[in-house]
Amino acid sequence: MKENDISEEVFVDNNAFIQHKNKKKTIRNIVIILAALFVTAYGVMVFLSYKYFAPGTRINGVDCAFKDKNEVVEKLDEKYKDYKLTLKFKNGESVIYPVNIDYKASFGEAVDSIKKKQNPFLWFIYIFSDDNEAEVHVEFDRDKLKKTLDDIPYLKEKNMIQPEEPKIIFNSGTQKAEIQDGDKGTLIDKDRAYKLCEERLNALDKTLDIYSTSCYIEPKFDENADQIKEAVEKVNSYISTKIKYDYGNTVVEVPAEEIFAMLTIDDIYDVQVSREKVYEYINALSRMYDTYGTDRVFRTHDGRRFITNSETYGFLLDKDAEADALYTDIVNREDVEREPELDNWAYSLDNQGDDIGNSYVEVNLSQQKVYLYKEGQLIFECDCVSGCVAEGHTTPGGLFDIDAVIYDTVLEGEDYSSPVKFWMPFNGGIGFHDATWRSEFGGNIYVNNGSHGCVNLPYDYAQILYENVEWGFPVICYWESELSY
């Protein structure tokens, strides 16, 4: 009875079992299929990532996923397909073309390196990777580059302008020295320019500004340098010195511009007074104002012309002595007014070079007349007696000046001794004096009864002359045969 009871309790549903078994099989098959699909897809991606760049790959901002190396290189190289380098100079531009220097720029090596580093089995890690940076590889012929640069007009030395240092110039308007900035020039440091060109070509830069990259050689100093400002101050202290010469009745001032010309300023702006240039100025002053030994045209009281020269009268500068004196005046920067150092002197001087002026004694030996002029006014006209022609004491014509003004003396010679009150020599032993032993003057007395060469005057006129002349006072003696209109 118990066995039968047990058989009745156990019941197996075959259909349910079969269904359960089939369900498990289906699930297994699905899993196998999915696994197969995954493996296949993975394998495909491995294959594609092996042959091409992995998904998500970016190089220099360019999407390179599933692209082969050549395609990527071509894409990246396209940017520099028409590459050229423009050089900008101060005075123009020039272009370096790739064909001239065998220039080649390619990302091939960098792209190939990135591709080799990728693991195709780990293709999925590149999907979210960062952008890859690829450097371009540049090649060019450096010898051809140098030749190309040497052929550029702006880099030829014959076309370059040397830079000028700032100058200290004289401003005629302000009568002061000032700074003038020099021409910066166009002189280029060619070695630096070559080096920068190579750097720009390697970096694929399209422009090289020669000026902004300090290729131009600059002057050592600029106009704001303290050294130059101090030099200007020193120059102005020299040229502000007032130096005046008293040439007779004329004052000649040494212009500030001429003092400026006597200074030397070296390349480090050291200012000195040049003895050589001072002497050059004195030479010029001598040529301008020396009248000694020159012909003069004197107008007589009646307007006739007397052309005369003189061995004793006229300005003659002592150039060595005056150069030393002027040098000292400038170095000391002291205002002075003085007579120049002279070897010979004249009484007057005007802007036309007339050193006689309008104060003088005029002696017409033919007419035996004496005229005294002061400041253009006739003081007196009187008769005289000049040297005796018969005895060979003819008074010579010419230009002279009073050598002395002596009161109460005795004139002595081999055969005479004559006391006089007023003695005014002008040509060695020849001079004006009173002749109280004479009762008549003028006419032809001089022919047979003249003096030993002196010009004898009536006492009163000799006294007037004595009171109006001084050392250096001009005397012009002439014969009418020497005159012209």
Tab-separated table of C-alpha atoms in Angstrom:
chain	number	residue	atom	x	y	z
A	1	MET	CA	0.000	0.000	0.000
A	2	LYS	CA	2.868	2.406	0.803
A	3	GLU	CA	4.541	2.001	-2.605
A	4	ASN	CA	1.385	2.809	-4.383
A	5	ASP	CA	0.967	5.911	-2.241
A	6	ILE	CA	4.422	7.185	-3.238
A	7	SER	CA	3.852	6.664	-6.937
A	8	GLU	CA	0.755	8.702	-6.684
A	9	GLU	CA	2.561	11.657	-5.038
A	10	VAL	CA	5.425	12.158	-7.726
A	11	PHE	CA	4.297	13.853	-10.913
A	12	VAL	CA	6.600	15.139	-13.697
A	13	ASP	CA	5.363	17.633	-16.414
A	14	ASN	CA	7.451	16.793	-19.469
A	15	ASN	CA	6.170	19.711	-21.507
A	16	ALA	CA	7.229	22.187	-18.885
A	17	PHE	CA	10.613	20.595	-18.672
A	18	ILE	CA	11.074	20.778	-22.380
A	19	GLN	CA	10.044	24.411	-22.451
A	20	HIS	CA	12.464	25.276	-19.675
A	21	LYS	CA	15.253	23.493	-21.458
A	22	ASN	CA	14.503	25.264	-24.717
A	23	LYS	CA	14.462	28.642	-22.942
A	24	LYS	CA	17.892	28.079	-21.498
A	25	LYS	CA	19.163	27.088	-24.898
A	26	THR	CA	17.711	30.166	-26.476
A	27	ILE	CA	19.354	32.376	-23.887
A	28	ARG	CA	22.643	30.633	-24.434
A	29	ASN	CA	22.348	31.038	-28.164
A	30	ILE	CA	21.553	34.730	-27.766
A	31	VAL	CA	24.548	35.173	-25.546
A	32	ILE	CA	26.736	33.371	-28.053
A	33	ILE	CA	25.413	35.475	-30.898
A	34	LEU	CA	25.916	38.703	-29.006
A	35	ALA	CA	29.366	37.620	-28.017
A	36	ALA	CA	30.088	36.769	-31.597
A	37	LEU	CA	28.779	40.134	-32.735
A	38	PHE	CA	30.823	41.937	-30.090
A	39	VAL	CA	33.947	40.020	-30.985
A	40	THR	CA	33.293	40.660	-34.629
A	41	ALA	CA	32.684	44.368	-34.036
A	42	TYR	CA	35.707	44.623	-31.807
A	43	GLY	CA	37.747	42.774	-34.378
A	44	VAL	CA	36.504	45.096	-37.102
A	45	MET	CA	37.455	48.117	-34.968
A	46	VAL	CA	40.835	46.582	-34.233
A	47	PHE	CA	41.347	46.048	-37.933
A	48	LEU	CA	40.216	49.550	-38.836
A	49	SER	CA	42.315	51.061	-36.040
A	50	TYR	CA	45.273	49.084	-37.265
A	51	LYS	CA	44.906	50.220	-40.822
A	52	TYR	CA	43.645	53.717	-40.079
A	53	PHE	CA	43.652	56.127	-37.211
A	54	ALA	CA	41.534	55.039	-34.237
A	55	PRO	CA	38.111	56.590	-33.716
A	56	GLY	CA	38.226	59.965	-31.924
A	57	THR	CA	41.735	60.755	-33.179
A	58	ARG	CA	42.356	64.457	-33.777
A	59	ILE	CA	45.651	65.943	-34.936
A	60	ASN	CA	46.180	69.697	-34.853
A	61	GLY	CA	42.403	70.140	-34.675
A	62	VAL	CA	41.736	67.925	-37.701
A	63	ASP	CA	39.405	64.880	-37.343
A	64	CYS	CA	41.521	61.903	-38.408
A	65	ALA	CA	39.206	59.005	-37.369
A	66	PHE	CA	39.315	56.108	-39.826
A	67	LYS	CA	41.605	58.048	-42.174
A	68	ASP	CA	44.861	56.642	-43.415
A	69	LYS	CA	48.174	58.362	-42.805
A	70	ASN	CA	48.565	59.727	-46.328
A	71	GLU	CA	45.129	61.308	-46.254
A	72	VAL	CA	45.852	62.964	-42.903
A	73	VAL	CA	49.275	64.207	-44.071
A	74	GLU	CA	47.743	65.633	-47.205
A	75	LYS	CA	45.063	67.365	-45.149
A	76	LEU	CA	47.568	68.861	-42.721
A	77	ASP	CA	50.090	69.802	-45.439
A	78	GLU	CA	47.382	71.620	-47.375
A	79	LYS	CA	47.659	74.520	-44.924
A	80	TYR	CA	51.215	75.223	-46.095
A	81	LYS	CA	50.773	74.384	-49.734
A	82	ASP	CA	51.269	77.999	-50.850
A	83	TYR	CA	53.667	78.947	-48.079
A	84	LYS	CA	56.101	81.845	-48.583
A	85	LEU	CA	58.067	84.057	-46.213
A	86	THR	CA	57.685	87.835	-46.507
A	87	LEU	CA	60.530	89.954	-45.187
A	88	LYS	CA	59.631	93.485	-44.119
A	89	PHE	CA	62.376	96.106	-44.181
A	90	LYS	CA	62.353	99.800	-43.318
A	91	ASN	CA	62.332	100.730	-46.956
A	92	GLY	CA	60.374	97.890	-48.573
A	93	GLU	CA	59.491	94.196	-48.662
A	94	SER	CA	60.868	91.051	-50.242
A	95	VAL	CA	59.491	87.512	-50.544
A	96	ILE	CA	61.290	84.180	-50.220
A	97	TYR	CA	59.559	81.519	-52.331
A	98	PRO	CA	59.982	77.779	-51.588
A	99	VAL	CA	61.204	77.017	-55.102
A	100	ASN	CA	64.225	79.284	-54.609
A	101	ILE	CA	65.552	77.395	-51.596
A	102	ASP	CA	64.257	73.832	-52.213
A	103	TYR	CA	61.836	74.310	-49.363
A	104	LYS	CA	59.694	71.386	-48.161
A	105	ALA	CA	57.320	71.336	-45.205
A	106	SER	CA	55.473	68.118	-44.233
A	107	PHE	CA	53.742	66.548	-41.231
A	108	GLY	CA	54.572	63.044	-42.510
A	109	GLU	CA	57.055	62.098	-39.800
A	110	ALA	CA	54.939	63.505	-36.960
A	111	VAL	CA	51.751	61.872	-38.258
A	112	ASP	CA	53.528	58.555	-38.697
A	113	SER	CA	54.847	58.777	-35.131
A	114	ILE	CA	51.343	59.367	-33.729
A	115	LYS	CA	49.993	56.437	-35.754
A	116	LYS	CA	52.692	54.076	-34.499
A	117	LYS	CA	51.943	54.976	-30.893
A	118	GLN	CA	48.297	53.925	-31.229
A	119	ASN	CA	47.380	50.391	-30.006
A	120	PRO	CA	44.592	49.102	-32.288
A	121	PHE	CA	43.438	46.680	-29.575
A	122	LEU	CA	42.773	49.672	-27.327
A	123	TRP	CA	41.034	51.661	-30.015
A	124	PHE	CA	38.217	52.566	-27.658
A	125	ILE	CA	40.470	54.635	-25.383
A	126	TYR	CA	41.112	57.169	-28.158
A	127	ILE	CA	37.441	58.057	-28.528
A	128	PHE	CA	37.692	60.613	-25.726
A	129	SER	CA	41.417	61.388	-26.002
A	130	ASP	CA	42.880	64.918	-26.273
A	131	ASP	CA	43.943	66.557	-29.502
A	132	ASN	CA	47.339	65.396	-30.745
A	133	GLU	CA	49.953	68.024	-31.584
A	134	ALA	CA	52.009	67.266	-34.668
A	135	GLU	CA	55.081	69.285	-35.584
A	136	VAL	CA	55.827	69.979	-39.181
A	137	HIS	CA	59.151	68.832	-40.551
A	138	VAL	CA	60.890	71.517	-42.610
A	139	GLU	CA	63.747	71.100	-45.051
A	140	PHE	CA	65.498	73.719	-47.186
A	141	ASP	CA	68.875	74.350	-48.767
A	142	ARG	CA	70.736	76.760	-46.493
A	143	ASP	CA	73.267	77.714	-49.150
A	144	LYS	CA	70.470	78.650	-51.521
A	145	LEU	CA	68.762	80.573	-48.720
A	146	LYS	CA	71.924	82.606	-48.114
A	147	LYS	CA	72.283	83.340	-51.811
A	148	THR	CA	68.631	84.359	-52.043
A	149	LEU	CA	69.044	86.710	-49.085
A	150	ASP	CA	72.269	88.149	-50.482
A	151	ASP	CA	70.424	89.001	-53.696
A	152	ILE	CA	67.800	91.073	-51.883
A	153	PRO	CA	68.595	94.779	-52.576
A	154	TYR	CA	67.932	95.787	-48.956
A	155	LEU	CA	70.581	93.329	-47.757
A	156	LYS	CA	73.284	94.496	-50.139
A	157	GLU	CA	75.889	96.494	-48.254
A	158	LYS	CA	76.228	99.032	-51.062
A	159	ASN	CA	72.558	99.933	-50.591
A	160	MET	CA	72.702	100.198	-46.812
A	161	ILE	CA	72.919	103.588	-45.111
A	162	GLN	CA	75.181	103.791	-42.078
A	163	PRO	CA	73.415	104.877	-38.865
A	164	GLU	CA	74.242	108.371	-37.697
A	165	GLU	CA	74.784	109.381	-34.108
A	166	PRO	CA	72.770	112.371	-32.852
A	167	LYS	CA	74.429	115.644	-33.807
A	168	ILE	CA	74.946	118.827	-31.870
A	169	ILE	CA	74.115	121.621	-34.286
A	170	PHE	CA	73.983	125.400	-34.138
A	171	ASN	CA	70.524	126.962	-34.419
A	172	SER	CA	70.953	130.331	-36.109
A	173	GLY	CA	67.495	131.387	-34.929
A	174	THR	CA	68.074	130.850	-31.210
A	175	GLN	CA	71.859	131.333	-31.435
A	176	LYS	CA	72.224	128.194	-29.341
A	177	ALA	CA	73.356	124.627	-29.787
A	178	GLU	CA	70.762	121.883	-29.878
A	179	ILE	CA	70.481	118.146	-30.490
A	180	GLN	CA	69.567	116.850	-33.908
A	181	ASP	CA	68.674	113.177	-34.064
A	182	GLY	CA	70.762	111.343	-36.636
A	183	ASP	CA	69.496	109.231	-39.517
A	184	LYS	CA	68.960	105.732	-38.117
A	185	GLY	CA	70.104	104.367	-41.442
A	186	THR	CA	69.420	100.959	-42.957
A	187	LEU	CA	72.507	99.014	-41.903
A	188	ILE	CA	71.487	95.433	-41.096
A	189	ASP	CA	73.178	92.762	-39.016
A	190	LYS	CA	73.105	90.206	-41.810
A	191	ASP	CA	74.114	87.248	-39.624
A	192	ARG	CA	71.171	87.927	-37.326
A	193	ALA	CA	68.862	88.341	-40.302
A	194	TYR	CA	70.000	84.976	-41.720
A	195	LYS	CA	69.454	83.247	-38.396
A	196	LEU	CA	65.965	84.705	-37.962
A	197	CYS	CA	65.039	83.685	-41.501
A	198	GLU	CA	65.977	80.098	-40.727
A	199	GLU	CA	63.925	80.223	-37.524
A	200	ARG	CA	60.889	81.647	-39.317
A	201	LEU	CA	61.131	79.085	-42.094
A	202	ASN	CA	61.377	76.249	-39.593
A	203	ALA	CA	58.382	77.618	-37.708
A	204	LEU	CA	56.430	78.193	-40.934
A	205	ASP	CA	55.892	81.829	-39.985
A	206	LYS	CA	54.725	83.853	-42.935
A	207	THR	CA	56.304	87.173	-41.974
A	208	LEU	CA	59.638	88.381	-40.634
A	209	ASP	CA	59.747	92.044	-39.624
A	210	ILE	CA	63.436	92.879	-39.853
A	211	TYR	CA	62.953	96.213	-38.047
A	212	SER	CA	61.037	94.953	-34.991
A	213	THR	CA	63.432	92.049	-34.489
A	214	SER	CA	66.412	94.342	-33.874
A	215	CYS	CA	68.245	93.417	-37.046
A	216	TYR	CA	69.006	97.051	-37.828
A	217	ILE	CA	72.193	98.319	-36.242
A	218	GLU	CA	71.266	101.312	-34.126
A	219	PRO	CA	73.442	104.335	-33.241
A	220	LYS	CA	75.314	104.058	-29.952
A	221	PHE	CA	73.489	107.068	-28.504
A	222	ASP	CA	69.998	108.462	-28.723
A	223	GLU	CA	69.077	112.113	-28.450
A	224	ASN	CA	67.945	111.736	-24.832
A	225	ALA	CA	71.269	110.413	-23.555
A	226	ASP	CA	72.571	112.340	-20.550
A	227	GLN	CA	76.012	112.450	-22.128
A	228	ILE	CA	74.677	114.390	-25.115
A	229	LYS	CA	72.615	116.760	-22.988
A	230	GLU	CA	75.669	117.587	-20.893
A	231	ALA	CA	77.675	118.200	-24.063
A	232	VAL	CA	75.024	120.642	-25.329
A	233	GLU	CA	75.155	122.550	-22.052
A	234	LYS	CA	78.933	122.803	-22.302
A	235	VAL	CA	78.783	123.956	-25.928
A	236	ASN	CA	76.239	126.649	-25.051
A	237	SER	CA	78.445	127.866	-22.217
A	238	TYR	CA	81.236	128.402	-24.769
A	239	ILE	CA	79.202	130.044	-27.524
A	240	SER	CA	77.422	132.408	-25.139
A	241	THR	CA	80.783	134.071	-24.449
A	242	LYS	CA	80.878	137.638	-25.808
A	243	ILE	CA	84.240	138.422	-27.432
A	244	LYS	CA	84.622	141.798	-29.168
A	245	TYR	CA	87.552	143.317	-31.038
A	246	ASP	CA	88.134	147.051	-31.248
A	247	TYR	CA	89.382	147.693	-34.779
A	248	GLY	CA	89.962	151.433	-34.670
A	249	ASN	CA	86.488	152.911	-34.279
A	250	THR	CA	84.756	149.680	-35.311
A	251	VAL	CA	83.740	146.885	-32.943
A	252	VAL	CA	83.911	143.388	-34.421
A	253	GLU	CA	82.158	140.694	-32.389
A	254	VAL	CA	83.056	137.037	-32.724
A	255	PRO	CA	79.717	135.425	-33.665
A	256	ALA	CA	78.388	132.535	-31.581
A	257	GLU	CA	78.285	130.432	-34.728
A	258	GLU	CA	82.011	131.004	-35.274
A	259	ILE	CA	82.798	129.998	-31.684
A	260	PHE	CA	80.689	126.877	-32.274
A	261	ALA	CA	82.841	126.119	-35.318
A	262	MET	CA	85.970	126.317	-33.131
A	263	LEU	CA	84.769	123.441	-30.944
A	264	THR	CA	85.397	119.746	-31.463
A	265	ILE	CA	82.944	117.092	-30.322
A	266	ASP	CA	84.271	113.552	-30.444
A	267	ASP	CA	82.341	110.306	-30.783
A	268	ILE	CA	81.672	110.136	-27.037
A	269	TYR	CA	80.537	113.772	-26.962
A	270	ASP	CA	83.568	115.197	-25.234
A	271	VAL	CA	83.659	118.927	-26.054
A	272	GLN	CA	86.971	120.752	-26.478
A	273	VAL	CA	88.147	124.072	-27.901
A	274	SER	CA	90.310	123.312	-30.923
A	275	ARG	CA	93.490	125.375	-31.235
A	276	GLU	CA	93.645	124.451	-34.907
A	277	LYS	CA	90.125	125.715	-35.560
A	278	VAL	CA	90.773	128.871	-33.546
A	279	TYR	CA	93.758	129.540	-35.800
A	280	GLU	CA	91.597	128.908	-38.867
A	281	TYR	CA	89.187	131.557	-37.622
A	282	ILE	CA	92.035	134.016	-36.999
A	283	ASN	CA	93.275	133.362	-40.530
A	284	ALA	CA	89.817	134.204	-41.853
A	285	LEU	CA	89.688	137.295	-39.626
A	286	SER	CA	93.052	138.367	-41.008
A	287	ARG	CA	91.864	137.983	-44.599
A	288	MET	CA	88.752	139.997	-43.804
A	289	TYR	CA	90.197	142.875	-41.819
A	290	ASP	CA	93.901	143.128	-42.645
A	291	THR	CA	94.467	146.227	-44.752
A	292	TYR	CA	98.227	146.422	-44.516
A	293	GLY	CA	99.896	146.298	-47.923
A	294	THR	CA	96.642	146.743	-49.854
A	295	ASP	CA	95.736	149.406	-52.392
A	296	ARG	CA	93.215	151.985	-51.261
A	297	VAL	CA	91.232	154.554	-53.201
A	298	PHE	CA	91.305	157.865	-51.380
A	299	ARG	CA	88.986	160.659	-52.458
A	300	THR	CA	90.617	164.092	-52.246
A	301	HIS	CA	88.835	167.182	-50.980
A	302	ASP	CA	87.811	167.966	-54.557
A	303	GLY	CA	86.675	164.410	-55.407
A	304	ARG	CA	89.680	163.126	-57.324
A	305	ARG	CA	90.995	159.591	-56.823
A	306	PHE	CA	94.332	158.775	-55.251
A	307	ILE	CA	95.249	155.110	-55.298
A	308	THR	CA	97.800	154.489	-52.589
A	309	ASN	CA	99.516	151.721	-50.693
A	310	SER	CA	101.566	151.878	-47.523
A	311	GLU	CA	104.442	150.087	-45.910
A	312	THR	CA	103.592	151.501	-42.493
A	313	TYR	CA	99.850	152.018	-42.331
A	314	GLY	CA	97.074	149.436	-42.082
A	315	PHE	CA	95.835	146.627	-39.899
A	316	LEU	CA	97.986	143.519	-39.772
A	317	LEU	CA	96.940	140.826	-37.340
A	318	ASP	CA	99.557	138.979	-35.297
A	319	LYS	CA	97.898	135.671	-36.007
A	320	ASP	CA	99.886	133.500	-33.615
A	321	ALA	CA	99.479	135.869	-30.680
A	322	GLU	CA	95.799	136.518	-31.357
A	323	ALA	CA	95.061	132.795	-31.796
A	324	ASP	CA	96.538	132.151	-28.352
A	325	ALA	CA	94.596	135.049	-26.843
A	326	LEU	CA	91.290	134.026	-28.412
A	327	TYR	CA	91.787	130.396	-27.379
A	328	THR	CA	92.267	131.537	-23.779
A	329	ASP	CA	89.199	133.790	-23.916
A	330	ILE	CA	86.981	130.962	-25.141
A	331	VAL	CA	88.344	128.372	-22.721
A	332	ASN	CA	87.846	130.754	-19.805
A	333	ARG	CA	84.381	131.681	-21.088
A	334	GLU	CA	84.913	135.306	-20.103
A	335	ASP	CA	83.225	138.215	-21.869
A	336	VAL	CA	85.917	140.563	-23.205
A	337	GLU	CA	86.229	143.639	-25.409
A	338	ARG	CA	89.761	144.466	-26.467
A	339	GLU	CA	92.037	145.342	-29.339
A	340	PRO	CA	93.243	142.349	-31.312
A	341	GLU	CA	96.904	141.391	-31.205
A	342	LEU	CA	98.360	143.408	-34.108
A	343	ASP	CA	101.688	143.640	-35.922
A	344	ASN	CA	100.525	146.886	-37.501
A	345	TRP	CA	97.709	149.308	-36.821
A	346	ALA	CA	95.343	151.683	-38.566
A	347	TYR	CA	93.243	154.500	-37.215
A	348	SER	CA	89.811	153.486	-38.437
A	349	LEU	CA	87.831	150.726	-40.077
A	350	ASP	CA	84.376	150.476	-41.595
A	351	ASN	CA	82.290	147.712	-43.131
A	352	GLN	CA	83.752	148.406	-46.578
A	353	GLY	CA	87.305	147.947	-45.347
A	354	ASP	CA	88.168	151.651	-45.365
A	355	ASP	CA	90.859	152.073	-42.718
A	356	ILE	CA	91.333	155.825	-43.215
A	357	GLY	CA	87.867	156.916	-42.253
A	358	ASN	CA	86.704	160.525	-42.163
A	359	SER	CA	89.359	161.913	-39.833
A	360	TYR	CA	92.720	162.574	-41.528
A	361	VAL	CA	95.273	165.124	-42.748
A	362	GLU	CA	95.303	165.606	-46.504
A	363	VAL	CA	98.405	167.199	-48.106
A	364	ASN	CA	98.312	168.345	-51.735
A	365	LEU	CA	102.027	168.639	-52.430
A	366	SER	CA	101.496	170.126	-55.871
A	367	GLN	CA	99.309	172.910	-54.524
A	368	GLN	CA	101.196	173.132	-51.208
A	369	LYS	CA	97.933	172.850	-49.291
A	370	VAL	CA	97.099	171.070	-46.025
A	371	TYR	CA	93.520	170.042	-45.041
A	372	LEU	CA	92.537	168.754	-41.622
A	373	TYR	CA	89.319	166.706	-41.415
A	374	LYS	CA	87.710	165.335	-38.274
A	375	GLU	CA	84.543	163.247	-38.378
A	376	GLY	CA	84.067	164.386	-41.957
A	377	GLN	CA	84.235	168.107	-41.079
A	378	LEU	CA	86.970	170.376	-42.463
A	379	ILE	CA	88.750	171.919	-39.489
A	380	PHE	CA	91.127	174.052	-41.521
A	381	GLU	CA	92.816	174.534	-44.867
A	382	CYS	CA	96.215	176.244	-45.001
A	383	ASP	CA	99.322	176.762	-47.106
A	384	CYS	CA	102.505	174.858	-46.384
A	385	VAL	CA	106.059	174.388	-47.544
A	386	SER	CA	107.258	170.846	-48.249
A	387	GLY	CA	110.689	169.384	-49.056
A	388	CYS	CA	113.047	171.290	-51.321
A	389	VAL	CA	112.996	169.784	-54.787
A	390	ALA	CA	116.213	171.515	-55.917
A	391	GLU	CA	118.199	169.961	-53.084
A	392	GLY	CA	116.688	166.486	-53.502
A	393	HIS	CA	114.485	166.642	-50.431
A	394	THR	CA	111.178	166.224	-52.254
A	395	THR	CA	108.448	165.111	-49.842
A	396	PRO	CA	107.117	161.753	-51.036
A	397	GLY	CA	103.442	161.001	-51.532
A	398	GLY	CA	101.707	158.123	-49.871
A	399	LEU	CA	99.656	156.983	-46.906
A	400	PHE	CA	101.155	157.435	-43.460
A	401	ASP	CA	100.098	158.002	-39.860
A	402	ILE	CA	101.183	160.246	-37.028
A	403	ASP	CA	103.988	158.529	-35.107
A	404	ALA	CA	104.112	160.992	-32.210
A	405	VAL	CA	102.699	164.291	-30.960
A	406	ILE	CA	105.528	166.236	-29.301
A	407	TYR	CA	105.556	169.699	-27.801
A	408	ASP	CA	108.583	172.000	-27.689
A	409	THR	CA	111.506	170.110	-29.169
A	410	VAL	CA	114.544	170.661	-31.388
A	411	LEU	CA	114.817	169.059	-34.798
A	412	GLU	CA	118.411	168.302	-35.631
A	413	GLY	CA	120.176	167.129	-38.735
A	414	GLU	CA	123.672	167.168	-40.257
A	415	ASP	CA	123.421	170.806	-41.228
A	416	TYR	CA	120.574	172.198	-39.139
A	417	SER	CA	119.107	172.504	-35.676
A	418	SER	CA	115.605	173.934	-35.547
A	419	PRO	CA	113.625	174.485	-32.345
A	420	VAL	CA	109.867	173.958	-32.834
A	421	LYS	CA	106.848	174.035	-30.580
A	422	PHE	CA	104.767	171.418	-32.350
A	423	TRP	CA	106.307	168.271	-33.844
A	424	MET	CA	104.200	165.546	-35.446
A	425	PRO	CA	106.323	163.033	-37.430
A	426	PHE	CA	104.515	160.697	-39.848
A	427	ASN	CA	107.144	159.222	-42.191
A	428	GLY	CA	110.338	158.520	-40.338
A	429	GLY	CA	112.064	161.902	-40.001
A	430	ILE	CA	109.411	163.652	-42.058
A	431	GLY	CA	106.574	165.331	-40.203
A	432	PHE	CA	104.484	168.439	-39.563
A	433	HIS	CA	105.872	171.304	-37.509
A	434	ASP	CA	105.650	175.019	-37.089
A	435	ALA	CA	108.228	177.118	-38.973
A	436	THR	CA	108.368	180.534	-37.340
A	437	TRP	CA	111.454	181.408	-39.367
A	438	ARG	CA	109.261	181.576	-42.469
A	439	SER	CA	107.157	184.567	-43.315
A	440	GLU	CA	105.451	183.010	-46.346
A	441	PHE	CA	103.946	179.619	-47.153
A	442	GLY	CA	102.505	178.014	-50.275
A	443	GLY	CA	103.158	178.718	-53.933
A	444	ASN	CA	106.431	177.456	-55.366
A	445	ILE	CA	108.615	178.140	-52.350
A	446	TYR	CA	109.249	174.381	-51.972
A	447	VAL	CA	110.987	174.157	-55.358
A	448	ASN	CA	114.131	176.055	-54.350
A	449	ASN	CA	113.611	176.997	-50.702
A	450	GLY	CA	111.798	174.038	-49.290
A	451	SER	CA	112.436	172.037	-46.153
A	452	HIS	CA	114.557	168.962	-45.609
A	453	GLY	CA	111.405	166.940	-46.359
A	454	CYS	CA	109.034	168.061	-43.589
A	455	VAL	CA	105.784	169.875	-44.107
A	456	ASN	CA	106.252	173.351	-42.631
A	457	LEU	CA	103.132	175.053	-41.276
A	458	PRO	CA	102.279	178.490	-39.987
A	459	TYR	CA	102.466	178.526	-36.188
A	460	ASP	CA	98.721	178.890	-35.563
A	461	TYR	CA	97.801	176.046	-37.905
A	462	ALA	CA	100.552	173.835	-36.501
A	463	GLN	CA	99.052	174.410	-33.063
A	464	ILE	CA	95.528	173.520	-34.253
A	465	LEU	CA	96.881	170.374	-35.880
A	466	TYR	CA	98.777	169.495	-32.705
A	467	GLU	CA	95.590	169.831	-30.666
A	468	ASN	CA	93.502	167.637	-32.988
A	469	VAL	CA	95.675	164.709	-33.970
A	470	GLU	CA	96.986	161.752	-32.039
A	471	TRP	CA	99.172	158.747	-32.496
A	472	GLY	CA	98.007	156.765	-35.540
A	473	PHE	CA	96.083	159.657	-37.129
A	474	PRO	CA	96.089	159.115	-40.945
A	475	VAL	CA	98.143	161.369	-43.245
A	476	ILE	CA	97.697	161.299	-47.016
A	477	CYS	CA	100.257	163.108	-49.146
A	478	TYR	CA	100.009	163.237	-52.938
A	479	TRP	CA	101.171	164.969	-56.061
A	480	GLU	CA	98.507	165.870	-58.571
A	481	SER	CA	100.257	163.768	-61.214
A	482	GLU	CA	99.188	160.746	-59.112
A	483	LEU	CA	95.482	161.647	-59.151
A	484	SER	CA	92.682	160.545	-61.445
A	485	TYR	CA	88.968	161.113	-61.752
